[in-house]
mmCIF file of C-alpha atoms in Angstrom:
data_model
loop_
_atom_site.group_PDB
_atom_site.id
_atom_site.type_symbol
_atom_site.label_atom_id
_atom_site.label_comp_id
_atom_site.label_asym_id
_atom_site.label_seq_id
_atom_site.Cartn_x
_atom_site.Cartn_y
_atom_site.Cartn_z
ATOM 1 C CA MET A 1 11.235 -277.758 -122.947
ATOM 2 C CA MET A 2 10.579 -276.181 -126.343
ATOM 3 C CA LYS A 3 12.381 -277.554 -129.352
ATOM 4 C CA TYR A 4 14.321 -275.082 -131.468
ATOM 5 C CA THR A 5 11.767 -275.509 -134.263
ATOM 6 C CA GLU A 6 9.146 -273.986 -131.967
ATOM 7 C CA TYR A 7 11.024 -270.729 -131.528
ATOM 8 C CA PRO A 8 10.537 -267.808 -133.950
ATOM 9 C CA SER A 9 13.263 -267.696 -136.579
ATOM 10 C CA MET A 10 16.115 -265.263 -136.067
ATOM 11 C CA LYS A 11 17.974 -263.001 -138.479
ATOM 12 C CA PHE A 12 21.786 -262.978 -138.465
ATOM 13 C CA LEU A 13 23.609 -260.052 -140.066
ATOM 14 C CA THR A 14 27.323 -260.345 -140.754
ATOM 15 C CA ASP A 15 30.162 -258.858 -142.762
ATOM 16 C CA PHE A 16 32.346 -261.054 -144.982
ATOM 17 C CA ASP A 17 35.972 -259.891 -145.321
ATOM 18 C CA GLY A 18 37.781 -259.989 -142.022
ATOM 19 C CA THR A 19 34.891 -261.893 -140.454
ATOM 20 C CA LEU A 20 34.098 -265.181 -142.177
ATOM 21 C CA PRO A 21 37.493 -266.045 -143.768
ATOM 22 C CA ASN A 22 40.648 -266.204 -141.631
ATOM 23 C CA ILE A 23 41.453 -262.553 -140.903
ATOM 24 C CA GLN A 24 45.005 -263.365 -139.759
ATOM 25 C CA GLN A 25 45.808 -264.739 -143.213
ATOM 26 C CA GLU A 26 44.134 -261.811 -144.945
ATOM 27 C CA TYR A 27 45.971 -259.338 -142.710
ATOM 28 C CA GLN A 28 49.323 -260.976 -143.480
ATOM 29 C CA PHE A 29 48.577 -260.775 -147.206
ATOM 30 C CA ILE A 30 47.874 -257.040 -146.903
ATOM 31 C CA CYS A 31 51.063 -256.433 -144.882
ATOM 32 C CA ASP A 32 53.233 -258.426 -147.311
ATOM 33 C CA PHE A 33 51.717 -256.614 -150.290
ATOM 34 C CA LEU A 34 52.378 -253.205 -148.739
ATOM 35 C CA ALA A 35 55.977 -254.149 -147.940
ATOM 36 C CA ARG A 36 56.556 -255.231 -151.566
ATOM 37 C CA ARG A 37 54.990 -252.090 -153.000
ATOM 38 C CA VAL A 38 56.937 -249.666 -150.837
ATOM 39 C CA ALA A 39 60.102 -251.625 -151.699
ATOM 40 C CA GLU A 40 59.330 -250.907 -155.370
ATOM 41 C CA CYS A 41 59.383 -247.224 -154.410
ATOM 42 C CA GLY A 42 62.877 -247.702 -152.987
ATOM 43 C CA ILE A 43 61.834 -247.820 -149.330
ATOM 44 C CA ASP A 44 63.604 -250.443 -147.233
ATOM 45 C CA LYS A 45 61.344 -253.040 -145.601
ATOM 46 C CA LYS A 46 62.865 -252.541 -142.156
ATOM 47 C CA LEU A 47 62.415 -248.788 -142.433
ATOM 48 C CA PHE A 48 58.769 -249.260 -143.409
ATOM 49 C CA GLU A 49 58.226 -251.612 -140.458
ATOM 50 C CA ALA A 50 59.851 -249.079 -138.136
ATOM 51 C CA LEU A 51 57.562 -246.340 -139.479
ATOM 52 C CA ASN A 52 54.538 -248.536 -138.848
ATOM 53 C CA LYS A 53 55.718 -249.147 -135.305
ATOM 54 C CA THR A 54 56.167 -245.408 -134.744
ATOM 55 C CA ALA A 55 52.708 -244.739 -136.177
ATOM 56 C CA TRP A 56 51.113 -247.310 -133.898
ATOM 57 C CA GLU A 57 52.867 -245.929 -130.830
ATOM 58 C CA HIS A 58 51.260 -242.597 -131.689
ATOM 59 C CA ILE A 59 47.849 -244.139 -132.431
ATOM 60 C CA ASP A 60 47.865 -246.081 -129.155
ATOM 61 C CA LEU A 61 47.917 -242.822 -127.241
ATOM 62 C CA GLU A 62 44.607 -241.678 -128.768
ATOM 63 C CA THR A 63 42.861 -244.640 -130.382
ATOM 64 C CA GLU A 64 39.552 -242.752 -130.482
ATOM 65 C CA LYS A 65 41.037 -240.335 -133.042
ATOM 66 C CA HIS A 66 42.201 -242.916 -135.580
ATOM 67 C CA GLY A 67 40.600 -245.393 -137.957
ATOM 68 C CA TRP A 68 39.034 -245.634 -141.395
ATOM 69 C CA ILE A 69 38.401 -242.049 -142.455
ATOM 70 C CA TYR A 70 35.456 -241.288 -144.729
ATOM 71 C CA ASN A 71 34.630 -237.675 -145.630
ATOM 72 C CA GLY A 72 36.815 -236.452 -142.796
ATOM 73 C CA ARG A 73 35.127 -238.579 -140.132
ATOM 74 C CA ILE A 74 35.955 -241.939 -138.563
ATOM 75 C CA SER A 75 33.777 -244.649 -140.042
ATOM 76 C CA ALA A 76 35.442 -247.526 -138.135
ATOM 77 C CA TYR A 77 37.909 -247.233 -135.280
ATOM 78 C CA CYS A 78 41.501 -248.411 -135.469
ATOM 79 C CA ASP A 79 41.114 -251.226 -132.941
ATOM 80 C CA GLU A 80 37.942 -252.798 -134.366
ATOM 81 C CA ASP A 81 39.838 -255.409 -136.395
ATOM 82 C CA LEU A 82 43.173 -255.993 -138.132
ATOM 83 C CA PHE A 83 42.034 -254.295 -141.354
ATOM 84 C CA MET A 84 41.279 -251.153 -139.369
ATOM 85 C CA ASN A 85 44.743 -251.403 -137.803
ATOM 86 C CA VAL A 86 46.243 -251.109 -141.276
ATOM 87 C CA SER A 87 43.850 -248.374 -142.421
ATOM 88 C CA ALA A 88 44.621 -246.255 -139.359
ATOM 89 C CA SER A 89 48.401 -246.529 -139.610
ATOM 90 C CA MET A 90 48.446 -245.863 -143.369
ATOM 91 C CA GLN A 91 46.145 -242.862 -142.928
ATOM 92 C CA LEU A 92 48.442 -241.473 -140.247
ATOM 93 C CA LEU A 93 51.512 -241.894 -142.466
ATOM 94 C CA ASP A 94 49.690 -239.948 -145.191
ATOM 95 C CA ASP A 95 48.776 -237.242 -142.676
ATOM 96 C CA TRP A 96 52.425 -237.020 -141.648
ATOM 97 C CA MET A 97 53.446 -236.781 -145.299
ATOM 98 C CA ASP A 98 51.051 -233.853 -145.797
ATOM 99 C CA ALA A 99 52.363 -232.138 -142.677
ATOM 100 C CA ALA A 100 56.051 -232.763 -143.547
ATOM 101 C CA HIS A 101 56.399 -234.579 -140.222
ATOM 102 C CA PRO A 102 60.018 -235.494 -139.426
ATOM 103 C CA ALA A 103 59.036 -239.139 -138.883
ATOM 104 C CA VAL A 104 58.512 -239.578 -142.637
ATOM 105 C CA ALA A 105 61.301 -237.318 -143.857
ATOM 106 C CA GLU A 106 63.411 -240.248 -145.046
ATOM 107 C CA ILE A 107 60.689 -241.615 -147.337
ATOM 108 C CA ALA A 108 58.768 -238.491 -148.364
ATOM 109 C CA ASP A 109 60.578 -237.839 -151.645
ATOM 110 C CA LYS A 110 60.361 -241.473 -152.733
ATOM 111 C CA MET A 111 56.620 -241.645 -152.126
ATOM 112 C CA ARG A 112 56.048 -238.345 -153.925
ATOM 113 C CA ASN A 113 58.158 -239.457 -156.868
ATOM 114 C CA ALA A 114 56.050 -242.609 -157.078
ATOM 115 C CA ARG A 115 52.905 -240.443 -156.925
ATOM 116 C CA LEU A 116 51.409 -242.782 -154.369
ATOM 117 C CA SER A 117 49.804 -242.406 -150.984
ATOM 118 C CA PHE A 118 49.785 -245.050 -148.285
ATOM 119 C CA VAL A 119 45.989 -245.177 -148.309
ATOM 120 C CA GLU A 120 46.066 -245.795 -152.076
ATOM 121 C CA LEU A 121 48.516 -248.648 -151.497
ATOM 122 C CA THR A 122 46.131 -250.127 -148.940
ATOM 123 C CA GLU A 123 43.326 -250.007 -151.495
ATOM 124 C CA GLU A 124 45.641 -251.693 -154.010
ATOM 125 C CA ALA A 125 46.377 -254.412 -151.469
ATOM 126 C CA HIS A 126 42.682 -255.141 -150.900
ATOM 127 C CA GLY A 127 42.126 -255.209 -154.662
ATOM 128 C CA ALA A 128 44.962 -257.696 -155.093
ATOM 129 C CA MET A 129 43.596 -259.856 -152.291
ATOM 130 C CA ASN A 130 40.217 -259.971 -154.028
ATOM 131 C CA LEU A 131 41.868 -261.230 -157.222
ATOM 132 C CA GLU A 132 43.453 -264.236 -155.506
ATOM 133 C CA PRO A 133 42.122 -267.626 -156.710
ATOM 134 C CA LEU A 134 39.414 -269.112 -154.509
ATOM 135 C CA SER A 135 40.915 -271.260 -151.765
ATOM 136 C CA ALA A 136 40.882 -271.705 -147.982
ATOM 137 C CA PHE A 137 42.644 -268.334 -147.853
ATOM 138 C CA ASN A 138 39.687 -266.208 -148.950
ATOM 139 C CA THR A 139 36.603 -268.351 -148.363
ATOM 140 C CA PRO A 140 34.635 -269.035 -145.147
ATOM 141 C CA GLU A 141 36.409 -271.065 -142.486
ATOM 142 C CA PRO A 142 35.132 -274.601 -141.698
ATOM 143 C CA GLU A 143 33.544 -273.463 -138.414
ATOM 144 C CA VAL A 144 31.644 -270.762 -140.306
ATOM 145 C CA ILE A 145 30.410 -273.214 -142.946
ATOM 146 C CA ASN A 146 29.136 -275.556 -140.264
ATOM 147 C CA ALA A 147 27.443 -272.732 -138.337
ATOM 148 C CA ILE A 148 25.679 -271.432 -141.445
ATOM 149 C CA ARG A 149 24.353 -274.890 -142.284
ATOM 150 C CA ILE A 150 23.038 -275.348 -138.739
ATOM 151 C CA LEU A 151 21.340 -271.934 -138.767
ATOM 152 C CA LEU A 152 19.732 -272.564 -142.142
ATOM 153 C CA ASP A 153 18.500 -275.964 -140.930
ATOM 154 C CA ARG A 154 16.826 -274.080 -138.084
ATOM 155 C CA ASP A 155 15.062 -271.735 -140.515
ATOM 156 C CA CYS A 156 17.166 -268.726 -139.542
ATOM 157 C CA GLU A 157 17.745 -265.836 -141.916
ATOM 158 C CA ILE A 158 21.343 -264.947 -142.781
ATOM 159 C CA VAL A 159 22.261 -261.690 -144.479
ATOM 160 C CA VAL A 160 25.871 -260.975 -145.435
ATOM 161 C CA ALA A 161 26.342 -257.222 -145.914
ATOM 162 C CA SER A 162 29.537 -256.421 -147.774
ATOM 163 C CA ASN A 163 31.013 -253.286 -149.299
ATOM 164 C CA SER A 164 32.031 -255.511 -152.213
ATOM 165 C CA PRO A 165 29.602 -256.456 -154.995
ATOM 166 C CA ALA A 166 27.489 -259.537 -154.320
ATOM 167 C CA SER A 167 28.953 -261.043 -157.505
ATOM 168 C CA ARG A 168 32.349 -261.205 -155.772
ATOM 169 C CA ILE A 169 31.072 -262.668 -152.507
ATOM 170 C CA ILE A 170 28.662 -265.337 -153.791
ATOM 171 C CA PRO A 171 31.395 -267.452 -155.515
ATOM 172 C CA LYS A 172 33.330 -267.562 -152.227
ATOM 173 C CA PHE A 173 30.378 -269.310 -150.586
ATOM 174 C CA GLU A 174 29.711 -271.523 -153.596
ATOM 175 C CA HIS A 175 33.337 -272.660 -153.436
ATOM 176 C CA VAL A 176 32.601 -274.278 -150.056
ATOM 177 C CA GLY A 177 29.229 -275.709 -151.015
ATOM 178 C CA LEU A 178 26.908 -272.941 -149.791
ATOM 179 C CA LYS A 179 24.288 -271.301 -152.015
ATOM 180 C CA PRO A 180 23.411 -267.724 -151.088
ATOM 181 C CA VAL A 181 21.574 -265.442 -153.516
ATOM 182 C CA ASP A 182 21.942 -261.785 -154.384
ATOM 183 C CA HIS A 183 19.659 -259.609 -152.241
ATOM 184 C CA ASP A 184 18.765 -257.585 -155.336
ATOM 185 C CA ASP A 185 17.446 -260.732 -157.018
ATOM 186 C CA ASN A 186 15.516 -262.026 -154.004
ATOM 187 C CA PRO A 187 15.297 -259.680 -150.998
ATOM 188 C CA SER A 188 13.292 -262.232 -149.017
ATOM 189 C CA ALA A 189 15.687 -265.173 -149.449
ATOM 190 C CA ARG A 190 16.764 -266.736 -146.165
ATOM 191 C CA PHE A 191 20.455 -266.701 -147.160
ATOM 192 C CA ARG A 192 21.409 -263.678 -149.211
ATOM 193 C CA ILE A 193 24.237 -261.268 -149.949
ATOM 194 C CA ARG A 194 23.692 -257.522 -149.670
ATOM 195 C CA GLY A 195 26.472 -256.248 -151.916
ATOM 196 C CA ASN A 196 27.784 -252.693 -152.251
ATOM 197 C CA ALA A 197 26.376 -252.095 -148.784
ATOM 198 C CA GLY A 198 28.342 -248.893 -148.186
ATOM 199 C CA LYS A 199 28.765 -249.666 -144.483
ATOM 200 C CA PHE A 200 31.462 -246.991 -144.248
ATOM 201 C CA ILE A 201 29.016 -244.207 -145.193
ATOM 202 C CA LEU A 202 27.960 -242.076 -142.232
ATOM 203 C CA GLY A 203 24.814 -240.022 -141.819
ATOM 204 C CA ASP A 204 24.765 -236.241 -142.125
ATOM 205 C CA ASN A 205 24.462 -235.679 -138.376
ATOM 206 C CA PRO A 206 27.762 -236.581 -136.636
ATOM 207 C CA LYS A 207 25.955 -236.748 -133.269
#
């Protein structure tokens, strides 16, 4: 039987947010932030939750038509992870606002007066999450740390591709004792961060 050291090394490509930290905790942060922000606009929390439920009942009927929209096309589908759940429902609420849909009639004036869209609030929420102090909340989970160490011991290559700058992701690994480098500084490093990856950008040919 061959030892693992006799096998060719492998490359592992992964995202960071929603993948290596605890996505349930991140998702709850986003939901709580959105609830607080809409409350500041004068929208009751229970009403907002009911609107989300209505939006998801609609989305569930045609999941292939909802998700993270970039340049009018779906870049990631609504059921890919919890972040996409939020993106899809907030996008739909904005679409209903634009169409004067009766489902959002009770909140339309308040959102317009605040000059906010639900998608903008989602972006605010992600920005706020990124400003949280480093802790177990926003750094890799213990199982991830252990797996990365094992893979590096076996001479594997690990590339973390994130839409965020590498300068924001690297400290999250350093906080748990891991030492990746910026891809721009060393594109051949075995453990590196590919920041500003633009994974949401689609090609020109939709087929």
